[in-house]
Structure formats: structure tokens, C-alpha cells
Tab-separated table of C-alpha atoms and ligand atoms in Angstrom:
chain	number	residue	atom	x	y	z
B	17	MET	CA	-18.394	7.066	-2.851
B	18	PRO	CA	-15.115	7.485	-4.000
B	19	ASP	CA	-12.474	8.529	-1.893
B	20	VAL	CA	-11.421	11.011	-4.468
B	21	GLY	CA	-12.309	11.499	-8.587
B	22	THR	CA	-14.991	11.217	-10.656
B	23	ARG	CA	-13.742	9.130	-13.408
B	24	PRO	CA	-15.085	5.675	-14.028
B	25	ALA	CA	-12.208	2.806	-13.818
B	26	SER	CA	-11.143	1.796	-17.056
B	27	SER	CA	-10.065	-1.698	-16.242
B	28	ALA	CA	-11.633	-4.213	-13.784
B	29	ARG	CA	-9.848	-4.797	-10.423
B	30	GLY	CA	-8.895	-8.291	-9.801
B	31	SER	CA	-5.423	-9.216	-9.409
B	32	LEU	CA	-2.266	-7.717	-11.121
B	33	LEU	CA	1.146	-8.237	-10.873
B	34	LEU	CA	3.167	-5.106	-11.954
B	35	THR	CA	6.715	-6.210	-12.385
B	36	GLY	CA	9.749	-4.180	-13.844
B	37	ILE	CA	9.451	-1.545	-11.312
B	38	GLY	CA	12.857	-0.052	-11.527
B	39	GLU	CA	12.655	2.029	-8.172
B	40	LEU	CA	9.603	1.515	-5.951
B	41	THR	CA	8.905	3.896	-3.067
B	42	THR	CA	6.950	2.252	-0.213
B	43	ASN	CA	7.330	4.741	2.679
B	44	VAL	CA	7.852	1.419	4.820
B	45	ARG	CA	10.690	1.935	7.016
B	46	GLY	CA	13.350	-0.554	7.286
B	47	ARG	CA	11.636	-2.971	4.756
B	48	PRO	CA	13.841	-6.234	3.959
B	49	GLY	CA	15.382	-5.122	0.397
B	50	ALA	CA	15.093	-1.483	0.877
B	51	ASP	CA	17.855	0.910	0.375
B	52	HIS	CA	19.255	3.478	3.217
B	53	PRO	CA	17.720	1.912	6.515
B	54	ARG	CA	17.313	5.308	7.597
B	55	ASP	CA	15.511	6.854	4.627
B	56	PRO	CA	11.964	6.917	5.303
B	57	THR	CA	10.968	6.160	1.760
B	58	GLY	CA	11.961	2.479	1.778
B	59	VAL	CA	12.976	2.225	-1.659
B	60	VAL	CA	13.118	-0.889	-3.352
B	61	HIS	CA	15.374	-1.284	-6.711
B	62	ASP	CA	13.914	-3.816	-9.362
B	63	ALA	CA	10.538	-4.441	-7.494
B	64	ALA	CA	7.322	-5.650	-8.028
B	65	VAL	CA	3.615	-4.919	-6.482
B	66	LEU	CA	0.431	-7.395	-6.527
B	67	LEU	CA	-2.675	-5.689	-6.505
B	68	ASP	CA	-5.737	-7.887	-4.939
B	69	GLY	CA	-8.771	-6.027	-5.203
B	70	ASP	CA	-8.608	-2.547	-3.427
B	71	HIS	CA	-5.505	-2.948	-1.957
B	72	VAL	CA	-2.018	-4.100	-2.164
B	73	ALA	CA	-1.348	-7.743	-1.133
B	74	TRP	CA	2.447	-7.726	-1.231
B	75	ALA	CA	5.504	-5.255	-2.372
B	76	GLY	CA	8.769	-5.887	-2.607
B	77	PRO	CA	11.795	-7.327	-4.404
B	78	GLU	CA	11.193	-8.813	-7.960
B	79	ARG	CA	13.182	-11.860	-7.364
B	80	ASP	CA	10.822	-12.825	-4.547
B	81	ALA	CA	7.657	-12.386	-6.498
B	82	SER	CA	6.592	-15.815	-7.311
B	83	THR	CA	6.649	-17.114	-3.859
B	84	ALA	CA	4.968	-13.742	-2.554
B	85	VAL	CA	2.194	-14.266	-4.843
B	86	VAL	CA	1.659	-17.873	-3.944
B	87	ARG	CA	1.674	-17.097	-0.545
B	88	ALA	CA	-0.666	-14.148	-0.635
B	89	LEU	CA	-3.195	-15.542	-3.550
B	90	GLY	CA	-2.510	-19.257	-3.428
B	91	ARG	CA	-2.925	-18.931	-7.237
B	92	GLU	CA	-1.303	-17.064	-10.475
B	93	PRO	CA	-2.572	-13.010	-10.519
B	94	ASP	CA	-5.097	-12.586	-13.203
B	95	ARG	CA	-3.109	-10.190	-14.934
B	96	MET	CA	0.766	-9.467	-15.254
B	97	GLU	CA	2.175	-6.098	-16.679
B	98	ASP	CA	5.938	-5.168	-16.697
B	99	LEU	CA	6.638	-1.351	-16.212
B	100	GLY	CA	9.932	-1.594	-18.020
B	101	GLY	CA	12.154	-0.117	-15.232
B	102	ARG	CA	9.774	3.136	-14.753
B	103	ALA	CA	9.529	4.211	-10.983
B	104	VAL	CA	6.439	3.765	-8.803
B	105	LEU	CA	5.494	5.565	-5.796
B	106	PRO	CA	2.366	5.841	-3.512
B	107	GLY	CA	-0.489	8.075	-4.685
B	108	PHE	CA	-0.250	11.599	-3.739
B	109	VAL	CA	-2.039	12.622	-0.890
B	110	ASP	CA	-2.955	16.309	-1.299
B	111	SER	CA	-4.188	17.245	2.236
B	112	HIS	CA	-5.074	21.088	1.460
B	113	THR	CA	-7.023	22.458	-1.291
B	114	HIS	CA	-10.196	24.667	-1.845
B	115	LEU	CA	-11.947	23.176	-5.081
B	116	VAL	CA	-15.515	24.732	-4.622
B	117	PHE	CA	-15.566	28.166	-6.467
B	118	ALA	CA	-16.532	30.050	-9.464
B	119	GLY	CA	-14.604	32.173	-11.499
B	120	ASP	CA	-10.615	32.938	-11.142
B	121	ARG	CA	-8.575	35.860	-10.208
B	122	ALA	CA	-6.183	35.999	-13.080
B	123	GLY	CA	-6.046	39.550	-13.043
B	124	GLU	CA	-4.812	39.736	-9.300
B	125	PHE	CA	-2.274	37.290	-10.377
B	126	GLU	CA	-1.228	39.202	-13.085
B	127	ALA	CA	-1.175	42.504	-10.695
B	128	ARG	CA	0.793	40.374	-8.190
B	129	MET	CA	3.581	39.762	-10.236
B	130	ALA	CA	3.982	43.492	-11.714
B	131	GLY	CA	4.362	44.055	-7.635
B	132	HIS	CA	1.219	44.282	-6.208
B	133	PRO	CA	0.719	42.555	-2.554
B	134	TYR	CA	-1.404	39.373	-1.857
B	135	ALA	CA	-4.180	40.198	0.527
B	136	ALA	CA	-6.910	37.785	2.293
B	137	GLY	CA	-9.584	39.916	1.073
B	138	GLY	CA	-9.117	38.848	-2.567
B	139	ILE	CA	-10.774	36.078	-1.176
B	140	ARG	CA	-14.273	38.080	-1.194
B	141	THR	CA	-13.811	38.208	-4.785
B	142	THR	CA	-14.558	34.396	-5.157
B	143	VAL	CA	-17.254	34.641	-2.785
B	144	ALA	CA	-19.248	36.837	-4.965
B	145	ALA	CA	-18.456	34.592	-7.991
B	146	THR	CA	-19.581	31.560	-5.701
B	147	ARG	CA	-22.752	32.819	-4.565
B	148	ALA	CA	-23.946	33.643	-8.146
B	149	ALA	CA	-23.082	30.346	-9.416
B	150	SER	CA	-25.379	27.602	-10.132
B	151	ASP	CA	-25.151	24.153	-8.046
B	152	ALA	CA	-24.418	22.609	-11.700
B	153	ASP	CA	-21.447	25.096	-12.524
B	154	LEU	CA	-20.007	24.561	-9.092
B	155	ARG	CA	-20.071	20.880	-9.435
B	156	THR	CA	-18.646	21.303	-13.169
B	157	GLY	CA	-15.709	22.984	-12.004
B	158	LEU	CA	-15.184	20.970	-8.746
B	159	ARG	CA	-15.047	17.669	-11.161
B	160	ARG	CA	-12.717	19.327	-13.500
B	161	LEU	CA	-10.050	20.260	-10.658
B	162	VAL	CA	-10.386	16.933	-9.298
B	163	ASP	CA	-9.924	14.929	-12.274
B	164	GLU	CA	-6.935	17.245	-13.298
B	165	ALA	CA	-5.346	16.327	-9.754
B	166	LEU	CA	-5.986	12.691	-10.425
B	167	ALA	CA	-4.471	12.673	-13.861
B	168	GLN	CA	-1.281	14.328	-11.892
B	169	GLY	CA	-1.280	11.271	-9.721
B	170	THR	CA	-3.584	12.772	-6.444
B	171	THR	CA	-5.202	9.961	-5.140
B	172	THR	CA	-6.565	10.821	-1.908
B	173	LEU	CA	-7.682	14.736	-1.743
B	174	GLU	CA	-8.843	17.068	1.066
B	175	THR	CA	-11.061	20.126	-0.043
B	176	LYS	CA	-12.842	22.737	1.516
B	177	SER	CA	-15.552	25.015	1.746
B	178	GLY	CA	-15.053	28.846	2.472
B	179	TYR	CA	-16.120	30.601	-0.412
B	180	GLY	CA	-19.861	30.742	0.286
B	181	LEU	CA	-19.776	32.334	3.649
B	182	THR	CA	-23.909	32.041	4.076
B	183	VAL	CA	-25.530	29.071	5.765
B	184	ALA	CA	-26.677	28.067	2.559
B	185	ASP	CA	-23.450	28.688	0.367
B	186	GLU	CA	-21.303	26.857	2.803
B	187	GLU	CA	-23.981	24.033	3.114
B	188	ARG	CA	-23.931	23.530	-0.467
B	189	SER	CA	-19.998	23.867	-0.701
B	190	VAL	CA	-19.536	20.772	1.622
B	191	ARG	CA	-22.508	18.987	0.243
B	192	LEU	CA	-20.697	19.228	-3.217
B	193	ALA	CA	-17.320	18.390	-1.921
B	194	ARG	CA	-18.599	15.424	-0.225
B	195	GLU	CA	-19.609	14.273	-3.870
B	196	VAL	CA	-15.933	13.642	-4.512
B	197	THR	CA	-13.944	12.853	-1.488
B	198	ASP	CA	-14.279	11.920	2.089
B	199	GLU	CA	-11.906	14.530	3.358
B	200	VAL	CA	-14.111	17.432	3.363
B	201	THR	CA	-13.435	20.584	5.691
B	202	PHE	CA	-15.880	23.275	6.951
B	203	LEU	CA	-14.043	26.726	6.317
B	204	GLY	CA	-17.085	29.154	7.114
B	205	ALA	CA	-14.331	31.228	9.184
B	206	HIS	CA	-12.385	32.091	5.859
B	207	VAL	CA	-12.788	35.757	5.848
B	208	VAL	CA	-15.637	37.761	7.523
B	209	PRO	CA	-17.893	38.138	4.386
B	210	PRO	CA	-18.786	41.602	3.237
B	211	GLU	CA	-22.374	41.974	4.789
B	212	TYR	CA	-20.440	41.756	8.004
B	213	ALA	CA	-17.520	43.630	7.396
B	214	ASP	CA	-17.976	47.059	8.332
B	215	GLY	CA	-14.815	46.821	10.299
B	216	SER	CA	-16.405	46.987	13.798
B	217	PRO	CA	-15.439	44.132	15.670
B	218	ARG	CA	-19.167	43.564	16.811
B	219	LYS	CA	-20.273	42.900	13.415
B	220	ALA	CA	-17.132	40.292	12.983
B	221	GLU	CA	-18.382	38.779	16.665
B	222	GLU	CA	-21.981	38.245	15.250
B	223	TYR	CA	-20.328	36.274	11.975
B	224	VAL	CA	-18.261	33.976	14.443
B	225	ASP	CA	-21.876	33.656	16.233
B	226	LEU	CA	-23.389	32.395	12.959
B	227	VAL	CA	-20.400	30.316	11.822
B	228	CYS	CA	-20.719	28.257	15.424
B	229	GLY	CA	-24.261	28.079	15.525
B	230	GLU	CA	-26.628	27.648	12.230
B	231	MET	CA	-23.827	27.290	9.741
B	232	LEU	CA	-21.813	24.975	11.717
B	233	ARG	CA	-24.963	22.656	12.220
B	234	ALA	CA	-25.808	22.756	8.313
B	235	CYS	CA	-22.307	21.821	7.476
B	236	ALA	CA	-21.219	19.314	10.262
B	237	PRO	CA	-22.990	16.453	8.590
B	238	HIS	CA	-21.175	16.770	5.111
B	239	ALA	CA	-17.924	17.462	7.144
B	240	ARG	CA	-14.853	15.681	8.920
B	241	TRP	CA	-12.992	18.519	9.698
B	242	VAL	CA	-13.337	22.066	10.685
B	243	ASP	CA	-10.484	24.974	9.847
B	244	VAL	CA	-10.164	28.485	10.466
B	245	PHE	CA	-7.970	31.190	8.580
B	246	CYS	CA	-5.904	32.316	11.547
B	247	GLU	CA	-4.410	35.840	10.193
B	248	THR	CA	-4.422	39.447	10.080
B	249	GLY	CA	-7.109	40.587	7.850
B	250	ALA	CA	-9.093	37.319	8.667
B	251	PHE	CA	-9.798	35.916	12.048
B	252	THR	CA	-8.079	36.606	15.559
B	253	PRO	CA	-6.532	33.814	17.462
B	254	GLU	CA	-9.420	34.295	20.017
B	255	GLN	CA	-12.248	34.204	17.127
B	256	ALA	CA	-10.472	31.288	16.000
B	257	ARG	CA	-10.203	29.335	19.230
B	258	THR	CA	-13.689	29.774	19.425
B	259	VAL	CA	-14.746	28.476	16.160
B	260	LEU	CA	-12.351	25.399	16.365
B	261	ARG	CA	-13.805	24.650	19.825
B	262	ALA	CA	-17.549	24.426	18.403
B	263	GLY	CA	-16.499	22.296	15.552
B	264	THR	CA	-14.635	19.784	17.953
B	265	ALA	CA	-17.721	19.962	19.937
B	266	ALA	CA	-19.727	19.101	16.805
B	267	GLY	CA	-17.510	16.108	16.336
B	268	LEU	CA	-15.019	17.588	13.890
B	269	GLY	CA	-11.183	17.180	13.628
B	270	VAL	CA	-9.247	20.488	13.790
B	271	ARG	CA	-7.005	21.703	10.992
B	272	VAL	CA	-5.631	25.505	11.045
B	273	HIS	CA	-4.548	28.194	8.238
B	274	ALA	CA	-1.778	29.780	10.082
B	275	ASN	CA	1.326	31.869	10.053
B	276	GLN	CA	0.928	32.609	6.072
B	277	LEU	CA	1.354	36.056	5.945
B	278	GLY	CA	3.344	36.867	8.883
B	279	PRO	CA	4.267	35.687	12.235
B	280	GLY	CA	1.109	35.068	14.988
B	281	GLU	CA	-0.459	32.692	17.632
B	282	GLY	CA	-1.799	30.465	14.844
B	283	VAL	CA	0.357	27.886	14.922
B	284	ARG	CA	0.669	27.361	19.003
B	285	LEU	CA	-3.583	27.711	19.053
B	286	ALA	CA	-3.186	24.519	16.570
B	287	VAL	CA	-0.930	22.759	18.788
B	288	GLU	CA	-2.923	23.498	22.024
B	289	LEU	CA	-5.766	22.518	20.444
B	290	GLY	CA	-4.297	19.369	19.037
B	291	ALA	CA	-5.180	19.983	15.054
B	292	ALA	CA	-4.031	17.262	12.985
B	293	SER	CA	-2.249	20.132	10.806
B	294	VAL	CA	-1.275	23.337	10.679
B	295	ASP	CA	-1.066	24.541	6.900
B	296	HIS	CA	1.105	27.423	5.581
B	297	CYS	CA	3.581	27.496	8.303
B	298	THR	CA	5.817	30.449	6.514
B	299	TYR	CA	6.558	32.607	9.204
B	300	LEU	CA	7.582	30.853	12.060
B	301	THR	CA	9.695	31.775	15.388
B	302	ASP	CA	11.857	29.165	17.329
B	303	ASP	CA	8.861	28.947	19.852
B	304	ASP	CA	6.374	27.726	17.049
B	305	VAL	CA	8.939	25.110	15.901
B	306	ALA	CA	9.745	23.733	19.450
B	307	ALA	CA	5.605	23.478	19.856
B	308	LEU	CA	5.310	21.790	16.731
B	309	ALA	CA	8.024	19.639	17.465
B	310	GLY	CA	6.637	18.141	20.677
B	311	SER	CA	3.308	17.768	19.199
B	312	SER	CA	0.917	15.626	17.047
B	313	THR	CA	0.309	18.421	14.651
B	314	VAL	CA	1.511	18.130	11.285
B	315	ALA	CA	3.069	21.413	9.638
B	316	THR	CA	1.593	21.237	5.897
B	317	LEU	CA	3.864	23.379	3.779
B	318	LEU	CA	2.087	25.172	0.450
B	319	PRO	CA	5.183	26.042	-1.874
B	320	GLY	CA	2.573	26.927	-4.468
B	321	VAL	CA	1.417	29.964	-2.565
B	322	GLU	CA	4.798	31.438	-1.819
B	323	PHE	CA	5.318	30.848	-5.902
B	324	SER	CA	2.217	32.686	-6.530
B	325	THR	CA	2.488	35.629	-3.928
B	326	ARG	CA	5.923	36.069	-3.924
B	327	HIS	CA	6.472	35.678	-0.068
B	328	PRO	CA	9.371	33.827	1.045
B	329	TYR	CA	9.023	29.969	1.010
B	330	PRO	CA	8.646	28.419	4.406
B	331	ASP	CA	12.009	26.601	5.725
B	332	ALA	CA	11.362	23.066	5.515
B	333	ARG	CA	14.485	22.236	6.539
B	334	ARG	CA	14.542	24.233	9.951
B	335	LEU	CA	11.264	21.962	10.743
B	336	LEU	CA	12.963	18.642	9.703
B	337	ASP	CA	15.866	19.402	11.506
B	338	ALA	CA	13.826	20.153	14.661
B	339	GLY	CA	11.891	16.743	14.307
B	340	VAL	CA	8.592	17.968	12.970
B	341	VAL	CA	6.610	15.936	10.706
B	342	VAL	CA	6.006	17.605	7.342
B	343	ALA	CA	3.371	17.561	4.767
B	344	LEU	CA	3.270	19.126	1.337
B	345	ALA	CA	0.132	20.153	-0.533
B	346	SER	CA	-1.330	22.180	-3.309
B	347	ASP	CA	-3.840	24.631	-1.564
B	348	CYS	CA	-5.142	24.419	-5.101
B	349	ASN	CA	-7.412	27.864	-5.054
B	350	PRO	CA	-8.106	30.527	-7.494
B	351	GLY	CA	-6.312	33.592	-5.247
B	352	SER	CA	-3.003	32.368	-3.759
B	353	SER	CA	-2.026	28.985	-5.472
B	354	TYR	CA	-4.000	27.897	-8.564
B	355	THR	CA	-2.093	24.543	-9.131
B	356	SER	CA	-3.458	21.360	-8.578
B	357	SER	CA	0.308	19.728	-9.560
B	358	MET	CA	1.653	17.817	-6.663
B	359	PRO	CA	4.539	17.171	-8.798
B	360	LEU	CA	4.821	20.854	-8.817
B	361	CYS	CA	4.849	20.836	-5.442
B	362	VAL	CA	7.355	18.154	-4.879
B	363	ALA	CA	9.918	20.373	-7.484
B	364	LEU	CA	9.213	23.666	-5.642
B	365	ALA	CA	9.742	22.110	-2.243
B	366	VAL	CA	13.098	20.447	-3.290
B	367	ARG	CA	14.523	23.872	-4.954
B	368	GLU	CA	12.913	26.374	-2.632
B	369	THR	CA	12.253	24.899	1.067
B	370	GLY	CA	15.670	22.930	1.790
B	371	MET	CA	13.939	19.414	1.371
B	372	THR	CA	15.772	16.700	0.075
B	373	VAL	CA	13.741	14.480	-2.806
B	374	ALA	CA	13.073	11.631	-0.514
B	375	GLU	CA	11.745	14.134	2.244
B	376	ALA	CA	9.509	16.106	-0.283
B	377	VAL	CA	8.293	12.742	-1.850
B	378	TRP	CA	7.409	11.384	1.633
B	379	ALA	CA	6.019	14.585	2.598
B	380	ALA	CA	3.371	14.883	-0.534
B	381	THR	CA	2.412	11.069	0.169
B	382	ALA	CA	3.046	9.880	3.821
B	383	GLY	CA	2.975	12.963	5.170
B	384	GLY	CA	-0.335	13.801	3.588
B	385	ALA	CA	-1.826	11.008	4.917
B	386	ARG	CA	-0.581	12.027	8.629
B	387	ALA	CA	-2.188	15.044	7.965
B	388	LEU	CA	-5.379	13.805	7.474
B	389	ARG	CA	-4.605	10.954	10.122
B	390	ARG	CA	-4.919	8.234	7.578
B	391	SER	CA	-3.527	5.049	7.950
B	392	ASP	CA	-4.325	3.184	4.666
B	393	VAL	CA	-3.001	5.511	2.104
B	394	GLY	CA	0.647	7.015	1.784
B	395	TRP	CA	2.358	3.929	1.439
B	396	LEU	CA	2.556	0.697	-0.549
B	397	GLY	CA	2.822	-2.430	1.455
B	398	ALA	CA	0.659	-5.657	2.103
B	399	GLY	CA	-2.897	-3.755	3.468
B	400	SER	CA	-2.329	-0.498	2.158
B	401	ARG	CA	-4.826	0.876	-0.466
B	402	ALA	CA	-3.892	0.095	-3.943
B	403	ASP	CA	-3.019	3.704	-4.851
B	404	LEU	CA	0.048	3.751	-7.177
B	405	VAL	CA	1.581	6.462	-9.524
B	406	VAL	CA	3.775	5.311	-12.454
B	407	LEU	CA	6.410	7.833	-13.635
B	408	ASP	CA	7.735	7.702	-17.191
B	409	ALA	CA	11.202	8.141	-15.641
B	410	PRO	CA	13.456	5.692	-13.678
B	411	SER	CA	13.302	7.484	-10.526
B	412	ARG	CA	11.441	9.955	-8.093
B	413	VAL	CA	14.207	12.237	-8.580
B	414	HIS	CA	12.978	13.391	-11.986
B	415	LEU	CA	10.138	15.129	-10.289
B	416	ALA	CA	11.926	17.684	-9.169
B	417	TYR	CA	14.883	17.366	-11.798
B	418	ARG	CA	12.645	17.741	-14.727
B	419	PRO	CA	10.040	20.309	-13.397
B	420	GLY	CA	7.133	20.733	-15.765
B	421	VAL	CA	7.250	17.687	-17.471
B	422	PRO	CA	4.240	15.583	-17.074
B	423	LEU	CA	5.902	12.494	-15.957
B	424	VAL	CA	2.593	10.629	-14.276
B	425	ALA	CA	2.406	7.887	-16.760
B	426	ARG	CA	-0.444	6.120	-15.027
B	427	VAL	CA	-2.246	6.257	-11.940
B	428	TYR	CA	-4.292	3.404	-9.900
B	429	ARG	CA	-6.679	4.126	-7.174
B	430	SER	CA	-7.912	1.627	-5.114
B	431	GLY	CA	-6.582	-0.890	-7.313
B	432	ALA	CA	-8.274	0.597	-10.383
B	433	GLU	CA	-6.303	1.747	-13.458
B	434	VAL	CA	-7.716	5.698	-13.557
B	435	ALA	CA	-4.961	7.349	-15.818
B	436	ARG	CA	-2.675	5.870	-18.288
B	437	SER	CA	-0.587	7.822	-20.813
B	438	PHE	CA	1.891	5.220	-21.905
B	439	ALA	CA	1.717	1.824	-23.506
B	440	THR	CA	3.455	-0.991	-22.458
R	566	NIG	O1	-4.702	28.691	1.768
R	566	NIG	N1	-5.301	31.420	3.217
R	566	NIG	C1	-6.452	31.397	3.003
R	566	NIG	N2	-7.004	30.912	2.187
R	566	NIG	C2	-6.456	30.375	0.825
R	566	NIG	C3	-6.501	31.482	-0.168
R	566	NIG	C4	-7.596	31.882	-0.864
R	566	NIG	C5	-7.637	32.789	-1.816
R	566	NIG	O2	-7.006	33.510	-1.984
R	566	NIG	O3	-8.860	32.778	-2.587
R	566	NIG	C6	-5.175	30.004	1.404
R	566	NIG	O4	-4.064	30.334	0.649
R	567	FE	FE1	-5.916	27.057	2.236
């Protein structure tokens, strides 16, 4: 099962020594030869990386490569390639997407840009289209977006259900998601679906019972995570707690959508329940920030949402200065953020949320890995998975400095080259 993506590898794995790397982001703190000992991104200039099968056997200064190769392989590598001074970083880890859906909501976006507000209720438009779609159509749309993300450097990707909201439609959503990634989240509690939304609390509670019972039993075998949209217009903190506890009892890890459209209790609930991540974090109080800072819960920021909804951007600087671990993700979905581009998210985070380039690149790689509680991805060094992005630029600064430019020139996933747009 691929961790992300549907494309066949275009070249065999074997061993490959990449040389001529102008700037290598390792995300390994204090590694020998790295600049800035306190920079978490562990940058090495004039670097090389040795791939061996699906993992990295060595990464470091190019001047040390011959000795390192002999030590790691005991022979010459199968292949060598000079990257001509280009920058290399770990594959992006997009820890928050919603890719199983049908249709789009371009009209809603256009109306927002003309002054209409974003509302959680728009989710029901996509629920209707998704329920009406065939498995084949959902699978085609899902794979198109996964391949789009992969071509932009996303080598690990989480995706969710949440546009089905019946037992059968949620089950097929997580089942289809599992065809493209191991990081599948059950989001039956996205909104109360129309057939339960007569405004009465009793009907909403009936839906929560369904989510925690039959729907969870059908979906848990395909999922690793449970999630709830804890927000006005979606689920209350009490309902969210009920769903998340049921998910935990079914063996799923916890993630939460919270504090997207206004302040609320979602962030503190996520911390209380030991969530791996709480996502959005746009409207935070000092208590929320303090709770996150003393916790193992990552704050995942989704600046594509603020771009697309005209809400104020989250304040990453405030979180980072308080010692919170911050991740960046795309939230790719047809309503609030229809982008699969992690480079765009890095650019927005740098321009709009107060992150430095190094912090944003770390958040989009190592931060995403932390949000998924993964130790094999998000960094480059002996033992990491061989997931690499080669930029057609000398530095990762260009991700923010040249926004909108397709700089991802080559992508390796588990040691296999899966995208290439330049010849060496
Ligand atoms: O993460 N916040 C809840 N869910 C999605 C939006 C989904 C939609 O509008 O279709 C999000 O932004
Ligand atoms: Fe989301």
C-alpha cells in the first residue's frame, strides 16, 4: 500500500547518490556541518544524500560523501546524479486534507470574494454531490488530487471522510481514502446532515449516537484517526467529547477541527484528550495558547483557509514564541481551501502568519510528521524514509520569495522518483 500517491515509480530504487545540492534541509538539529546550530531545519550547504532502497542511508556535506558511501554501502552506489546547486528538502507532510468528495463550490467562493461570509453549512452542498457520486467518480477525483499534491512535493498525506454522513457513504469514503494513504481520518462528525438538521437538539444527538455507534464500527477498520468539527454550526464541545471518546475506545487517535470561525472550547478539549493535533487555531485566547504550550498536541495552521474565506490569518508567531509545536497543512477541500499546494501554504505562512522561512518549511515537513505522530518522515538522514523534494532554485527561501511559481522540480517518494520537470 503506498503511503501517498497512485503513480507508478518511473525509475527503479537501488542506491542513488545525489550530489551538487546547494542547500539541504535535513530537519536534524545540530547535525555536523549544518549552519545555525539553533535552527531546527539543520541546513547543510554543498551537500549530498545517499538513497538506498526506500530509505536514506546518509546525508551530509558532499566532501564527506566518498567515505560515507563506503561506510554505508561497502561499494559504489548504483547511480549518481549532480543536482547542479539546487535546494533539497524533505517531502512535504500534509497532515490535513479532505479529498473524498464530488463537485466543487466555485460559486460559493466567488460570492465570498464579493463579500458573503463563509459558513459551515456549505459543507452540505458537497455532501449532496458526494452521496450522488459513484465510487468510480469519487476514486477518480481523489486520485487526481493526490497526484496533484505529489507533483507539488507532498509525499505523506492525511485525508478524511466527512462528505458522506451516512453509514454507507462514510464507510466508502474511508475505504477509498485507504487506497491512497495510510493516514485516514474518520470525520463522520463534520456537520449534522440535512436529514437530522431540523434545528432540534434531540435530532442532533441522534446523529451523534449514529456516529459513535454503527458509523464508527463501519469506519474504524479503515481509519487511523477520529476527528470532529467543534464549532458553532457544527458540533458542541460536549458532542465533540462524546465522539472523540468513542473513537478512542475504538482504537483511533484523536485530531480536532477547532477555533476556525471564532473562539471556543475546541482547542482546550483537544489538549485535554491528548489529541495529536488541533487544526485551524485561528481564534485563540491566552488560555488556549498556554494549554497548547504545555501539551503534546500540535497546532496545525491552515492558511489556505484564511486566503479563501477572508478570515484573519492565525498568529503563528504568538504560538511559536510560547513554545507550541506548529504544523502547516493545506486543508485541501472544495469549500474553505481548494488548494493542494504546500508551497503556497509555506508562502502564505511566511507572508501572513509571522513565521520565518525556516519555521514554515519545518512546519510543512517535520511539523506535519509530528501532527501525524510519525518519526519516519519529515526529516532527511540515516534511517529516514527517502522522501525528497528537489527545487529548481538554490534555496528554500524561493518557496515564499517566488510565490505561485512551480519550483518543485523533482520528487522522490520512498526512494522512487515520482515527479521530474528538469533534465540534469
Ligand atoms: O477544514 N472546517 C471544517 N471543514 C472544512 C471545510 C469543509 C467545507 O467547507 O467543505 C475545513 O475547513
Ligand atoms: Fe479541515
